[in-house]
Amino acid sequence: MKPTSKRRVESLCLGLIGAALLWAAIARPARGGQGVGSADVDGGELLLPAGADGRYVPAPVLDTDVAIWVTGVVARARVTQRFRNPGDDWVEAVYVFPLPDAAAVDHLRMLVGPRVIEGQIRERGRARRLYDAAKAAGKKASLLEQERPNVFTASVANIGPGETVEIVLEYQEVVRWEDGEFRLRFPLAITPRYIPDGPPAGTPDVFEAEPVSPVTPACYADAPVAPVTLAVEIDAGFALSSLYSPSHRIQTSRVSDTVYEVWLDSDAVAADRDFVLDWAPQRGQTPQAALFTEEKGGDTYALLMVIPPDPGDAGEARLPRETVFVIDTSGSMAGASLEQAKLALTIALDDLATGDRFNVIEFNSVTRQLFPESVGADPASIEQARHFIDSLDANGGTEMADALAAALEGDPPRGFVRQVIFVTDGAVGNESALFAYIGEHLGASRLFPVGIGSAPNSYFMRKAAQFGRGTFTFIGSPLQVSERMDALFRKLESPVLTDLEVGWDDPAAEAWPAKIPDLYAGQPLVVTARLTGPVDRIRVRGDRGSGPWEKVLRLRSPAGPRDIDPPERSAVAKLWARRKIDALMDGGIEGADREAVRQAVVELGLAHHLVTRYTSLVAVDVTPTAPQGTVPSTMSVPVNRPAGSAIGILPTTATSAPLYLCVAILLFGVALLARPRGSAVSPGEAR
Amino acid sequence: MTAGFRRAVFLLSLSSAGALGVNGAWIPVKALLAQELLRHSWERTRSGEAEVKPWPWADTWPIARLRLARLDLDLIVLAGASGRTLAFGPGHVDGTAQPGGIGNCVISGHRDTHFRFLREVRLGDILELQPVAGPLRRYRVTAYHIVRDSDVFVLQDRDEPLLTLVTCYPFDAVLPGGPLRFVVQAERTDDTAGGEGR
């Protein structure tokens, strides 16, 4: 080999080794780095066919009007949107749109010219058949179906050329409470968003490469932005200490002690960002409670809201805690899951305050406790716990019952609140037995399941939290560990009211949630109930740690309508029905089989006019308008990810085999190039 | 380049290549071998034993047999879909409907071993699922989607029987852990066959 070629080989070798190392290095961070978090839903879109090339374009939204009524924590919204068919053909439009996470759509009205078609709640399959029949008969029809918790599809059949259709929908949601403030968010992205440069963010490239859906994503051209008008009325139940919008300029007016009105500063606002409204009730030294009621069908529906005291005073009222960490080290936790669980516990240890007590329990086929019983959170014991957690290894079965028994055993020391942080992937088969055990042995403890891994058993987590009177946290990726654990601990730090009981003064009262959780500094507590008898006051009792707390509330009705025309006044009844449906869907009523649950949900859906998994809204016009024999073109819309509804991620299902083989081949190439000189020539020459 | 350095590079890269190659080749071999061992414990399960572990230290057991005649495919499905389980066979995702039951039964498998066949699945294909107990169920493939890993709606329960198969996407990616998933959904067809017979 000549010196020059020798050098070339040398640098080639080094280059290849470098490339291989670099490859191995980048391979790791790439894992799990994407796809988690709250990516955006890219607005709702009404798609219409355009031209002969088979593409579809969004129909122009002419305008949007939004009116929202807030009763305590319930917001009812009415959204009016007008669409126009700009083409020359009769079309069926399919409109997919996001609503706030917990929004429950209950009304759909379609206005075509002078005609008003009121949507009816029907069992889902029947609604679909009614719609299809109307479509085939050339009638105007509209169908609203729930695709996923916060994604809805509205189909409108037989829109004539140049015709304008107005769709009015009403929904209800529970407003969020964040850092001492209520926050109402209205996704103005509900109107089409036009993005001049390419497809919306988050659309995987594969949709271009491999059309899985029959619809090619619409081209996002420049288009006029839809103007929006918006008004909000808030009956907060308390006097407010602040009311403002971080997103838009607003005007406000106070109607009475606890009722406020809000409207956008200019009449029409471009729908380029979500509307956000924040308000904070004036808070005192002790928890406060408010009660809203309404009559419906001879029954009284009540909404009880308890808000924690001013955080400035919360420190004083803070109950000392006994925290029991339980970590699942069974075989199914092996790998990334166990690493995340360890990280979560390490973060949790940092959160302990002097005066708190704690213990760590590990379980797989057997249960192992770090300390025989809880110890004070001093630096030495925390250090010991850190070592213990570090040394954990995943192996064996999932014998959860013993671990639960160890965690819930006995009573916490006098004056302490016991919080059990239960980190697991929930890979168990004997769920009902475990739930029963938790229900029986919970005592003064509270159970906070933390779901770990790519496919945790979310049913187990949710139900265990419910039976354990705690909340459930889900951690889907290593990136979420510290954020989610911090949020959990901020909340757990300050239980302000435990063992809450509500005396409804009516033996037939049906309250949801049936088991009332504790009140924490970070979260108001909302209980709904249906009362059958005449009740004029209710009594709320709890333990403040320093002593008992009690409030007597008189029943009152929500403030009457003001300037804006209110929708049907059934916010509280609907919230009650929605919560009961959630409980039913969770299999919350023991012994109920699937068919019984379905029937009960359909009944509630029909009685309270709610769109559920089993009921849909359908609106059919009686007169055919499309010319006979016209078959409207149908289109579906590629569905986007619902924001924030990611309760988990799908299992990861690729092995490292192809990567290993590729690197192996590469390295083999390196070896071939760098093979000792003797073997570089033929055996005969070498001799 | 000195002869010593060359020798070092040669030996290092050759041995690394060997180790990685063995490792990379072992994964598919393990996937195949495991299915053979699983077939044995499946037979025992079918004859009435409960939760037959294929090897003493296993933390999973066979719960169904999945077949697709057109592709000559025959797989034993395991309980649970943790990474450890998936090395040996497709896994039933905890918390979803049981195989053969009412509701959405979700099974996931590795895109480069057991569930590689999904790339060849066509709409209308008939998947046969034999649960441990009860009759053989047939499912007709009605849809496939490419979704992000956070699109858990494919796991959502239904009130009618549905079989959902999940694997990673794209099939030929070299790096594991990408954000896309390939999802095949199949609805139960009315004709139920006699099953494997006990």
Short mmCIF file of C-alpha atoms in Angstrom, two decimals, chain A residues 156 320 412 622 644 647 680 685:
data_model
loop_
_atom_site.label_atom_id
_atom_site.label_comp_id
_atom_site.label_asym_id
_atom_site.label_seq_id
_atom_site.Cartn_x
_atom_site.Cartn_y
_atom_site.Cartn_z
CA VAL A 156 -74.27 18.81 7.05
CA PRO A 320 -48.48 17.69 58.84
CA PRO A 412 -51.40 7.78 60.79
CA VAL A 622 -88.56 17.65 6.49
CA GLY A 644 -54.48 17.57 26.48
CA ILE A 647 -53.97 10.16 29.03
CA ALA A 680 -4.32 -6.96 2.57
CA GLU A 685 2.08 -12.85 -2.03
#
